Amino acid sequence: MTITAARAHLGSDERRDLRNVAIVAHVDHGKTTLVDAMLSQTKAVGGHGDVEDRVMDSGELEKERGITILAKNTTVFYSGPHAQEDAGVDKVTINVIDTPGHADFGGEVERGLSMVDGVVLLVDASEGPLPQTRFVLRKALAAQLPVLLVVNKTDRPDARISGVVSDSQDLLLGLASDIAEEDPSIDLDTVLDVPVVYASGKAGRASLEQPEDGGLPQSEDLEPLFSAILRHVPAPRYDAEQVLQAHVTNLDASPFLGRLALLRVFNGTLRKNQQVSWVRKDGSHKTVKITELLITEGLERVPAEEAGPGDIVAVAGIPDIMIGETLTDPEDPHALPDIVVDDPAISMTVGINTSPMAGRVKGAKVTARQVKDRLQKELIGNVSLKVLDTDRPDTWEVQGRGELALAVLIEQMRREGFELTIGKPKVLTREIDGVMQEPMEHMIIEPPRSTWVRSPS
């Protein structure tokens, strides 16, 4: 499903007490740290303000590499002074989607953006917008999602805040112009009318006034950021007359409940123990029962009785449900389009360990059946990946968006005890209009400052 296609199903009614927002950024621009500060200041974790550093990076590899690999959500309950002023309610639920900042995890980005109504573009006050920023931002603009620019790390000694704001606006204009050629309906004036918030996620401070380079934002907390989100990210829209439509955007598992389907409710109400129609990818329908309904509070999932339009929840009771499928009304089913992600760009072969030392480690997973089952399991939750058979029964071709995505998969399997033989990555090509085409990406190389040489005048 293209994100724009999903929004065609939205009506004119609003949930003023709810905001769904994604935070997008380049790797290591402070995205997860800023989410930590939001959780801390709203006391969303454990009822107090103490939050573990980079709490949203829950996986071992995420913590070690300092990057976000999986799109995940948390919920902030904001009841500060701007709730009534900017939203007209006493408390606003803000679902925050922490999306990866790397193009290799494009499938996670697509899923994250399909759940939200606006994005926070986070850029480093020194480095400015970088290539991965461009990738994720283009996805957001193509979906016609409103953008809020946050210049983070304003207290860096080498900060150049005005230059970064200018670079970000140039990037927005360039991307919008490119997209306008494909979709003339995009409003360039709206794209360029982007509010700017200056922040230091580590210090937990934000301001609408630009601080000096290397200085902290004026406000002592993140109130200006919360206010900007409430004012510039639209409330979820829905059609009060429409039947239930809930779209599966991710999968998880529970040792007690089995497979969990993470979904956004676009229309109607989803209730625990409700009978719903499960619309599969092949178009077939099956009536199933929602045995458990979970909402997110901070970082924890807690049981709930029902969820309304705009809510992001997890449900149990459907063991074989897949990403992109729809839960709808059994009497009047209306399915949502499937999720569409970018095609893989590279591939590599993955097979069993064929070396003389294979199987020397106790408990190692070395059989072809074990490797194949693990690769098939990865396909359940990773919509960007493809696994193809080869001419050998113990080797498979794994296709992904980039080397980092494949490297993460291999490292995860290694830590799970698999012994593997890995082939050399190769670029995927395909023939278009009789011409062989291959993926092309832009790369920026920044050498250490000690190697810089002034060019002769």
GROMACS .gro file of C-alpha atoms in nm:
model
  457
    1MET     CA    1   0.000   0.000   0.000
    2THR     CA    2   0.128   0.342  -0.085
    3ILE     CA    3   0.084   0.574   0.212
    4THR     CA    4  -0.117   0.816   0.000
    5ALA     CA    5  -0.356   0.536  -0.096
    6ALA     CA    6  -0.423   0.462   0.270
    7ARG     CA    7  -0.516   0.825   0.333
    8ALA     CA    8  -0.779   0.810   0.063
    9HIS     CA    9  -0.986   0.611   0.315
   10LEU     CA   10  -0.982   0.891   0.577
   11GLY     CA   11  -1.289   1.103   0.636
   12SER     CA   12  -1.357   1.446   0.785
   13ASP     CA   13  -1.408   1.353   1.152
   14GLU     CA   14  -1.112   1.411   1.388
   15ARG     CA   15  -0.961   1.260   1.702
   16ARG     CA   16  -0.842   1.580   1.870
   17ASP     CA   17  -0.707   1.386   2.168
   18LEU     CA   18  -0.459   1.190   1.953
   19ARG     CA   19  -0.148   1.254   1.744
   20ASN     CA   20   0.053   0.998   1.545
   21VAL     CA   21   0.400   1.123   1.452
   22ALA     CA   22   0.717   0.965   1.314
   23ILE     CA   23   1.063   1.092   1.396
   24VAL     CA   24   1.296   1.060   1.097
   25ALA     CA   25   1.665   1.141   1.090
   26HIS     CA   26   2.005   1.037   0.966
   27VAL     CA   27   2.194   0.778   1.168
   28ASP     CA   28   2.326   0.918   1.499
   29HIS     CA   29   2.154   1.257   1.483
   30GLY     CA   30   2.000   1.206   1.828
   31LYS     CA   31   1.658   1.071   1.737
   32THR     CA   32   1.636   0.801   2.002
   33THR     CA   33   1.785   1.031   2.268
   34LEU     CA   34   1.515   1.289   2.199
   35VAL     CA   35   1.244   1.024   2.237
   36ASP     CA   36   1.401   0.928   2.571
   37ALA     CA   37   1.367   1.290   2.687
   38MET     CA   38   1.003   1.303   2.576
   39LEU     CA   39   0.929   0.987   2.773
   40SER     CA   40   1.112   1.118   3.078
   41GLN     CA   41   0.943   1.458   3.090
   42THR     CA   42   0.594   1.312   3.052
   43LYS     CA   43   0.677   1.040   3.308
   44ALA     CA   44   0.561   0.780   3.057
   45VAL     CA   45   0.787   0.500   3.186
   46GLY     CA   46   0.701   0.345   3.518
   47GLY     CA   47   0.523   0.659   3.637
   48HIS     CA   48   0.846   0.849   3.700
   49GLY     CA   49   1.096   1.052   3.509
   50ASP     CA   50   1.393   0.813   3.513
   51VAL     CA   51   1.445   0.661   3.169
   52GLU     CA   52   1.729   0.435   3.062
   53ASP     CA   53   1.950   0.596   2.795
   54ARG     CA   54   1.838   0.514   2.439
   55VAL     CA   55   1.554   0.305   2.575
   56MET     CA   56   1.390   0.281   2.229
   57ASP     CA   57   1.692   0.092   2.090
   58SER     CA   58   1.585  -0.234   2.249
   59GLY     CA   59   1.783  -0.485   2.041
   60GLU     CA   60   2.140  -0.585   2.118
   61LEU     CA   61   2.262  -0.479   1.774
   62GLU     CA   62   2.082  -0.146   1.801
   63LYS     CA   63   2.248  -0.068   2.132
   64GLU     CA   64   2.592  -0.179   2.010
   65ARG     CA   65   2.582   0.003   1.675
   66GLY     CA   66   2.399   0.308   1.805
   67ILE     CA   67   2.140   0.294   1.526
   68THR     CA   68   1.771   0.217   1.492
   69ILE     CA   69   1.707  -0.100   1.290
   70LEU     CA   70   1.339  -0.175   1.358
   71ALA     CA   71   1.057   0.076   1.349
   72LYS     CA   72   0.887   0.075   1.689
   73ASN     CA   73   0.637   0.287   1.870
   74THR     CA   74   0.592   0.433   2.213
   75THR     CA   75   0.313   0.640   2.361
   76VAL     CA   76   0.343   0.973   2.541
   77PHE     CA   77   0.048   1.109   2.739
   78TYR     CA   78   0.080   1.486   2.730
   79SER     CA   79  -0.130   1.690   2.972
   80GLY     CA   80   0.082   2.005   2.987
   81PRO     CA   81  -0.034   2.364   2.935
   82HIS     CA   82  -0.045   2.333   2.556
   83ALA     CA   83  -0.294   2.042   2.551
   84GLN     CA   84  -0.594   2.267   2.603
   85GLU     CA   85  -0.441   2.562   2.418
   86ASP     CA   86  -0.334   2.379   2.101
   87ALA     CA   87  -0.562   2.073   2.092
   88GLY     CA   88  -0.866   2.180   2.291
   89VAL     CA   89  -0.852   1.881   2.527
   90ASP     CA   90  -0.707   1.815   2.871
   91LYS     CA   91  -0.480   1.528   2.766
   92VAL     CA   92  -0.337   1.426   2.430
   93THR     CA   93  -0.205   1.080   2.346
   94ILE     CA   94   0.102   1.111   2.123
   95ASN     CA   95   0.206   0.789   1.947
   96VAL     CA   96   0.572   0.831   1.852
   97ILE     CA   97   0.712   0.605   1.580
   98ASP     CA   98   1.091   0.578   1.601
   99THR     CA   99   1.189   0.495   1.242
  100PRO     CA  100   1.528   0.377   1.114
  101GLY     CA  101   1.750   0.643   0.957
  102HIS     CA  102   1.915   0.418   0.700
  103ALA     CA  103   1.793   0.343   0.348
  104ASP     CA  104   1.878  -0.026   0.393
  105PHE     CA  105   1.581  -0.052   0.630
  106GLY     CA  106   1.340   0.110   0.385
  107GLY     CA  107   1.068  -0.145   0.459
  108GLU     CA  108   1.066  -0.035   0.822
  109VAL     CA  109   1.039   0.329   0.708
  110GLU     CA  110   0.743   0.251   0.482
  111ARG     CA  111   0.562   0.073   0.763
  112GLY     CA  112   0.636   0.349   1.011
  113LEU     CA  113   0.509   0.625   0.784
  114SER     CA  114   0.191   0.430   0.706
  115MET     CA  115   0.088   0.466   1.072
  116VAL     CA  116   0.136   0.842   1.116
  117ASP     CA  117  -0.014   1.177   1.013
  118GLY     CA  118   0.303   1.387   1.028
  119VAL     CA  119   0.679   1.365   1.071
  120VAL     CA  120   0.945   1.533   1.281
  121LEU     CA  121   1.255   1.582   1.065
  122LEU     CA  122   1.550   1.576   1.304
  123VAL     CA  123   1.883   1.714   1.180
  124ASP     CA  124   2.215   1.759   1.356
  125ALA     CA  125   2.303   2.126   1.421
  126SER     CA  126   2.652   2.067   1.281
  127GLU     CA  127   2.620   1.799   1.013
  128GLY     CA  128   2.285   1.910   0.874
  129PRO     CA  129   2.075   1.691   0.644
  130LEU     CA  130   2.269   1.390   0.511
  131PRO     CA  131   2.190   1.123   0.248
  132GLN     CA  132   1.973   0.901   0.468
  133THR     CA  133   1.777   1.210   0.572
  134ARG     CA  134   1.705   1.265   0.205
  135PHE     CA  135   1.579   0.908   0.160
  136VAL     CA  136   1.333   0.910   0.450
  137LEU     CA  137   1.219   1.268   0.389
  138ARG     CA  138   1.138   1.192   0.027
  139LYS     CA  139   0.913   0.909   0.144
  140ALA     CA  140   0.734   1.146   0.382
  141LEU     CA  141   0.687   1.421   0.122
  142ALA     CA  142   0.563   1.171  -0.138
  143ALA     CA  143   0.299   1.069   0.118
  144GLN     CA  144   0.210   1.439   0.160
  145LEU     CA  145   0.276   1.426   0.533
  146PRO     CA  146   0.335   1.762   0.707
  147VAL     CA  147   0.693   1.814   0.828
  148LEU     CA  148   0.820   1.972   1.149
  149LEU     CA  149   1.194   2.056   1.140
  150VAL     CA  150   1.388   2.003   1.463
  151VAL     CA  151   1.750   2.118   1.471
  152ASN     CA  152   1.904   1.897   1.740
  153LYS     CA  153   2.234   1.920   1.931
  154THR     CA  154   2.242   2.299   1.922
  155ASP     CA  155   2.496   2.285   2.207
  156ARG     CA  156   2.762   2.118   1.990
  157PRO     CA  157   3.079   2.331   1.985
  158ASP     CA  158   3.085   2.314   1.604
  159ALA     CA  159   2.713   2.392   1.559
  160ARG     CA  160   2.615   2.605   1.257
  161ILE     CA  161   2.244   2.642   1.317
  162SER     CA  162   2.153   2.900   1.051
  163GLY     CA  163   2.341   2.705   0.784
  164VAL     CA  164   2.167   2.380   0.879
  165VAL     CA  165   1.822   2.543   0.862
  166SER     CA  166   1.908   2.680   0.518
  167ASP     CA  167   2.042   2.342   0.400
  168SER     CA  168   1.726   2.170   0.524
  169GLN     CA  169   1.500   2.414   0.343
  170ASP     CA  170   1.703   2.365   0.024
  171LEU     CA  171   1.663   1.990   0.063
  172LEU     CA  172   1.288   2.024   0.112
  173LEU     CA  173   1.257   2.242  -0.197
  174GLY     CA  174   1.468   2.007  -0.409
  175LEU     CA  175   1.276   1.698  -0.307
  176ALA     CA  176   0.938   1.868  -0.342
  177SER     CA  177   1.030   1.989  -0.691
  178ASP     CA  178   1.130   1.636  -0.793
  179ILE     CA  179   0.810   1.488  -0.653
  180ALA     CA  180   0.599   1.764  -0.813
  181GLU     CA  181   0.716   1.645  -1.154
  182GLU     CA  182   0.564   1.305  -1.076
  183ASP     CA  183   0.266   1.435  -0.876
  184PRO     CA  184   0.157   1.790  -0.971
  185SER     CA  185  -0.092   1.796  -0.681
  186ILE     CA  186   0.183   1.858  -0.424
  187ASP     CA  187   0.171   2.210  -0.274
  188LEU     CA  188   0.526   2.353  -0.281
  189ASP     CA  189   0.430   2.651  -0.062
  190THR     CA  190   0.305   2.417   0.210
  191VAL     CA  191   0.623   2.209   0.191
  192LEU     CA  192   0.843   2.513   0.238
  193ASP     CA  193   0.630   2.656   0.519
  194VAL     CA  194   0.797   2.431   0.776
  195PRO     CA  195   0.809   2.535   1.142
  196VAL     CA  196   1.148   2.506   1.310
  197VAL     CA  197   1.219   2.393   1.667
  198TYR     CA  198   1.569   2.411   1.817
  199ALA     CA  199   1.652   2.135   2.062
  200SER     CA  200   1.908   1.950   2.265
  201GLY     CA  201   1.774   1.600   2.320
  202LYS     CA  202   2.050   1.515   2.565
  203ALA     CA  203   1.970   1.820   2.779
  204GLY     CA  204   1.594   1.774   2.735
  205ARG     CA  205   1.543   2.132   2.615
  206ALA     CA  206   1.375   2.294   2.316
  207SER     CA  207   1.287   2.642   2.193
  208LEU     CA  208   1.121   2.823   1.905
  209GLU     CA  209   1.387   3.094   1.931
  210GLN     CA  210   1.719   3.021   1.765
  211PRO     CA  211   2.003   2.998   2.021
  212GLU     CA  212   2.361   3.098   1.952
  213ASP     CA  213   2.581   2.838   1.786
  214GLY     CA  214   2.692   2.601   2.060
  215GLY     CA  215   2.427   2.725   2.303
  216LEU     CA  216   2.136   2.549   2.470
  217PRO     CA  217   1.775   2.625   2.373
  218GLN     CA  218   1.608   2.894   2.582
  219SER     CA  219   1.335   2.679   2.738
  220GLU     CA  220   1.420   2.456   3.033
  221ASP     CA  221   1.215   2.164   2.895
  222LEU     CA  222   1.054   2.026   2.578
  223GLU     CA  223   0.725   2.218   2.606
  224PRO     CA  224   0.791   2.412   2.279
  225LEU     CA  225   0.837   2.080   2.096
  226PHE     CA  226   0.514   1.933   2.235
  227SER     CA  227   0.330   2.252   2.139
  228ALA     CA  228   0.468   2.239   1.784
  229ILE     CA  229   0.361   1.876   1.745
  230LEU     CA  230   0.007   1.951   1.862
  231ARG     CA  231  -0.023   2.253   1.630
  232HIS     CA  232   0.142   2.121   1.315
  233VAL     CA  233   0.076   1.745   1.314
  234PRO     CA  234  -0.292   1.700   1.226
  235ALA     CA  235  -0.524   1.490   1.440
  236PRO     CA  236  -0.617   1.153   1.284
  237ARG     CA  237  -0.912   1.181   1.049
  238TYR     CA  238  -1.177   0.914   0.999
  239ASP     CA  239  -1.526   0.855   0.864
  240ALA     CA  240  -1.776   0.799   1.144
  241GLU     CA  241  -2.010   0.621   0.900
  242GLN     CA  242  -1.747   0.377   0.772
  243VAL     CA  243  -1.712   0.017   0.890
  244LEU     CA  244  -1.406  -0.115   1.073
  245GLN     CA  245  -1.079  -0.090   0.880
  246ALA     CA  246  -0.756  -0.179   1.060
  247HIS     CA  247  -0.430  -0.225   0.871
  248VAL     CA  248  -0.152  -0.460   0.987
  249THR     CA  249   0.181  -0.275   0.976
  250ASN     CA  250   0.408  -0.498   1.183
  251LEU     CA  251   0.428  -0.829   1.367
  252ASP     CA  252   0.554  -0.928   1.708
  253ALA     CA  253   0.535  -1.233   1.932
  254SER     CA  254   0.442  -1.304   2.292
  255PRO     CA  255   0.530  -1.622   2.484
  256PHE     CA  256   0.176  -1.619   2.625
  257LEU     CA  257  -0.035  -1.487   2.336
  258GLY     CA  258   0.154  -1.610   2.029
  259ARG     CA  259   0.179  -1.390   1.722
  260LEU     CA  260   0.076  -1.029   1.770
  261ALA     CA  261  -0.041  -0.811   1.483
  262LEU     CA  262   0.048  -0.444   1.524
  263LEU     CA  263  -0.202  -0.229   1.341
  264ARG     CA  264  -0.352   0.115   1.299
  265VAL     CA  265  -0.728   0.151   1.312
  266PHE     CA  266  -0.830   0.377   1.022
  267ASN     CA  267  -1.208   0.361   1.068
  268GLY     CA  268  -1.453   0.204   1.309
  269THR     CA  269  -1.391   0.049   1.650
  270LEU     CA  270  -1.193  -0.266   1.729
  271ARG     CA  271  -1.294  -0.454   2.047
  272LYS     CA  272  -1.160  -0.745   2.248
  273ASN     CA  273  -1.345  -1.073   2.170
  274GLN     CA  274  -1.491  -0.914   1.856
  275GLN     CA  275  -1.554  -1.123   1.545
  276VAL     CA  276  -1.383  -0.956   1.247
  277SER     CA  277  -1.314  -1.038   0.885
  278TRP     CA  278  -0.948  -1.108   0.812
  279VAL     CA  279  -0.870  -1.012   0.451
  280ARG     CA  280  -0.555  -1.186   0.330
  281LYS     CA  281  -0.309  -1.079   0.061
  282ASP     CA  282  -0.471  -1.314  -0.191
  283GLY     CA  283  -0.810  -1.148  -0.136
  284SER     CA  284  -0.964  -1.434   0.061
  285HIS     CA  285  -1.173  -1.363   0.373
  286LYS     CA  286  -1.190  -1.547   0.702
  287THR     CA  287  -1.387  -1.463   1.017
  288VAL     CA  288  -1.163  -1.461   1.325
  289LYS     CA  289  -1.191  -1.358   1.689
  290ILE     CA  290  -0.974  -1.094   1.860
  291THR     CA  291  -0.870  -1.283   2.173
  292GLU     CA  292  -0.661  -0.999   2.317
  293LEU     CA  293  -0.627  -0.627   2.250
  294LEU     CA  294  -0.323  -0.436   2.375
  295ILE     CA  295  -0.246  -0.065   2.376
  296THR     CA  296   0.089   0.100   2.442
  297GLU     CA  297   0.154   0.303   2.755
  298GLY     CA  298   0.508   0.436   2.752
  299LEU     CA  299   0.706   0.131   2.644
  300GLU     CA  300   0.469  -0.132   2.785
  301ARG     CA  301   0.171  -0.303   2.625
  302VAL     CA  302  -0.132  -0.325   2.851
  303PRO     CA  303  -0.473  -0.490   2.793
  304ALA     CA  304  -0.760  -0.274   2.669
  305GLU     CA  305  -1.123  -0.334   2.583
  306GLU     CA  306  -1.142  -0.132   2.259
  307ALA     CA  307  -0.953   0.094   2.019
  308GLY     CA  308  -1.090   0.370   1.799
  309PRO     CA  309  -0.987   0.548   1.479
  310GLY     CA  310  -0.622   0.653   1.476
  311ASP     CA  311  -0.521   0.420   1.758
  312ILE     CA  312  -0.212   0.201   1.714
  313VAL     CA  313  -0.263  -0.131   1.893
  314ALA     CA  314  -0.160  -0.497   1.900
  315VAL     CA  315  -0.407  -0.784   1.871
  316ALA     CA  316  -0.378  -1.159   1.929
  317GLY     CA  317  -0.581  -1.454   1.806
  318ILE     CA  318  -0.474  -1.478   1.441
  319PRO     CA  319  -0.163  -1.704   1.424
  320ASP     CA  320  -0.099  -1.672   1.049
  321ILE     CA  321  -0.174  -1.304   0.992
  322MET     CA  322   0.082  -1.113   0.779
  323ILE     CA  323   0.193  -0.754   0.728
  324GLY     CA  324  -0.025  -0.558   0.487
  325GLU     CA  325  -0.345  -0.751   0.559
  326THR     CA  326  -0.670  -0.596   0.684
  327LEU     CA  327  -0.915  -0.655   0.967
  328THR     CA  328  -1.262  -0.531   0.876
  329ASP     CA  329  -1.636  -0.583   0.928
  330PRO     CA  330  -1.757  -0.940   0.849
  331GLU     CA  331  -2.092  -0.817   0.718
  332ASP     CA  332  -1.951  -0.541   0.495
  333PRO     CA  333  -1.576  -0.602   0.442
  334HIS     CA  334  -1.364  -0.318   0.304
  335ALA     CA  335  -0.997  -0.412   0.260
  336LEU     CA  336  -0.710  -0.164   0.252
  337PRO     CA  337  -0.439  -0.185  -0.019
  338ASP     CA  338  -0.123  -0.381   0.055
  339ILE     CA  339   0.203  -0.215   0.166
  340VAL     CA  340   0.442  -0.138  -0.120
  341VAL     CA  341   0.816  -0.117  -0.048
  342ASP     CA  342   1.120  -0.049  -0.264
  343ASP     CA  343   1.267  -0.344  -0.453
  344PRO     CA  344   1.589  -0.507  -0.323
  345ALA     CA  345   1.914  -0.362  -0.456
  346ILE     CA  346   2.174  -0.628  -0.369
  347SER     CA  347   2.186  -1.001  -0.302
  348MET     CA  348   2.414  -1.258  -0.144
  349THR     CA  349   2.408  -1.633  -0.101
  350VAL     CA  350   2.353  -1.785   0.243
  351GLY     CA  351   2.415  -2.153   0.302
  352ILE     CA  352   2.523  -2.409   0.557
  353ASN     CA  353   2.879  -2.416   0.689
  354THR     CA  354   3.075  -2.643   0.451
  355SER     CA  355   3.415  -2.604   0.618
  356PRO     CA  356   3.595  -2.897   0.790
  357MET     CA  357   3.531  -2.724   1.126
  358ALA     CA  358   3.152  -2.730   1.090
  359GLY     CA  359   2.957  -2.845   1.393
  360ARG     CA  360   3.249  -2.835   1.637
  361VAL     CA  361   3.059  -2.598   1.869
  362LYS     CA  362   2.804  -2.772   2.091
  363GLY     CA  363   2.449  -2.674   2.005
  364ALA     CA  364   2.540  -2.509   1.674
  365LYS     CA  365   2.270  -2.500   1.408
  366VAL     CA  366   2.425  -2.649   1.098
  367THR     CA  367   2.156  -2.826   0.896
  368ALA     CA  368   1.997  -2.695   0.578
  369ARG     CA  369   1.650  -2.733   0.730
  370GLN     CA  370   1.741  -2.511   1.025
  371VAL     CA  371   1.889  -2.241   0.802
  372LYS     CA  372   1.594  -2.247   0.562
  373ASP     CA  373   1.339  -2.230   0.846
  374ARG     CA  374   1.519  -1.930   0.996
  375LEU     CA  375   1.526  -1.744   0.663
  376GLN     CA  376   1.157  -1.815   0.610
  377LYS     CA  377   1.084  -1.689   0.961
  378GLU     CA  378   1.264  -1.363   0.877
  379LEU     CA  379   1.030  -1.309   0.582
  380ILE     CA  380   0.729  -1.295   0.816
  381GLY     CA  381   0.830  -0.961   0.967
  382ASN     CA  382   1.077  -0.823   0.713
  383VAL     CA  383   0.885  -0.704   0.407
  384SER     CA  384   1.202  -0.569   0.239
  385LEU     CA  385   1.368  -0.911   0.218
  386LYS     CA  386   1.337  -1.182  -0.046
  387VAL     CA  387   1.468  -1.540  -0.023
  388LEU     CA  388   1.508  -1.739  -0.345
  389ASP     CA  389   1.611  -2.099  -0.408
  390THR     CA  390   1.938  -2.173  -0.590
  391ASP     CA  391   2.057  -2.479  -0.777
  392ARG     CA  392   2.189  -2.616  -0.447
  393PRO     CA  393   1.954  -2.751  -0.179
  394ASP     CA  394   2.167  -2.610   0.106
  395THR     CA  395   2.214  -2.255  -0.029
  396TRP     CA  396   1.970  -1.967  -0.084
  397GLU     CA  397   1.989  -1.624  -0.243
  398VAL     CA  398   1.890  -1.350   0.001
  399GLN     CA  399   1.800  -1.012  -0.148
  400GLY     CA  400   1.779  -0.687   0.048
  401ARG     CA  401   1.797  -0.310   0.023
  402GLY     CA  402   2.168  -0.288   0.108
  403GLU     CA  403   2.473  -0.446   0.267
  404LEU     CA  404   2.390  -0.319   0.616
  405ALA     CA  405   2.047  -0.484   0.616
  406LEU     CA  406   2.198  -0.817   0.509
  407ALA     CA  407   2.486  -0.782   0.756
  408VAL     CA  408   2.240  -0.729   1.041
  409LEU     CA  409   2.050  -1.045   0.944
  410ILE     CA  410   2.370  -1.252   0.927
  411GLU     CA  411   2.493  -1.121   1.262
  412GLN     CA  412   2.159  -1.198   1.425
  413MET     CA  413   2.171  -1.554   1.291
  414ARG     CA  414   2.531  -1.595   1.409
  415ARG     CA  415   2.432  -1.492   1.761
  416GLU     CA  416   2.147  -1.741   1.751
  417GLY     CA  417   2.398  -2.023   1.695
  418PHE     CA  418   2.383  -2.066   1.316
  419GLU     CA  419   2.697  -2.165   1.125
  420LEU     CA  420   2.682  -2.019   0.775
  421THR     CA  421   2.867  -1.982   0.449
  422ILE     CA  422   2.819  -1.634   0.305
  423GLY     CA  423   2.871  -1.532  -0.057
  424LYS     CA  424   2.997  -1.201  -0.189
  425PRO     CA  425   2.727  -0.931  -0.224
  426LYS     CA  426   2.633  -0.843  -0.580
  427VAL     CA  427   2.421  -0.567  -0.729
  428LEU     CA  428   2.084  -0.669  -0.867
  429THR     CA  429   2.009  -0.566  -1.226
  430ARG     CA  430   1.697  -0.585  -1.434
  431GLU     CA  431   1.607  -0.513  -1.794
  432ILE     CA  432   1.378  -0.214  -1.855
  433ASP     CA  433   1.268  -0.135  -2.213
  434GLY     CA  434   1.548  -0.352  -2.348
  435VAL     CA  435   1.819  -0.176  -2.146
  436MET     CA  436   2.002  -0.333  -1.852
  437GLN     CA  437   1.950  -0.115  -1.543
  438GLU     CA  438   2.107  -0.121  -1.200
  439PRO     CA  439   2.033   0.072  -0.877
  440MET     CA  440   2.215   0.403  -0.829
  441GLU     CA  441   2.268   0.581  -0.500
  442HIS     CA  442   2.447   0.898  -0.393
  443MET     CA  443   2.736   0.879  -0.148
  444ILE     CA  444   2.905   1.153   0.055
  445ILE     CA  445   3.263   1.094   0.180
  446GLU     CA  446   3.384   1.322   0.458
  447PRO     CA  447   3.756   1.268   0.534
  448PRO     CA  448   3.902   1.366   0.873
  449ARG     CA  449   3.972   1.738   0.906
  450SER     CA  450   4.341   1.660   0.962
  451THR     CA  451   4.364   1.547   0.599
  452TRP     CA  452   4.208   1.861   0.453
  453VAL     CA  453   4.431   2.064   0.223
  454ARG     CA  454   4.351   2.416   0.112
  455SER     CA  455   4.328   2.434  -0.268
  456PRO     CA  456   4.568   2.676  -0.435
  457SER     CA  457   4.406   3.008  -0.522
   0.00000   0.00000   0.00000
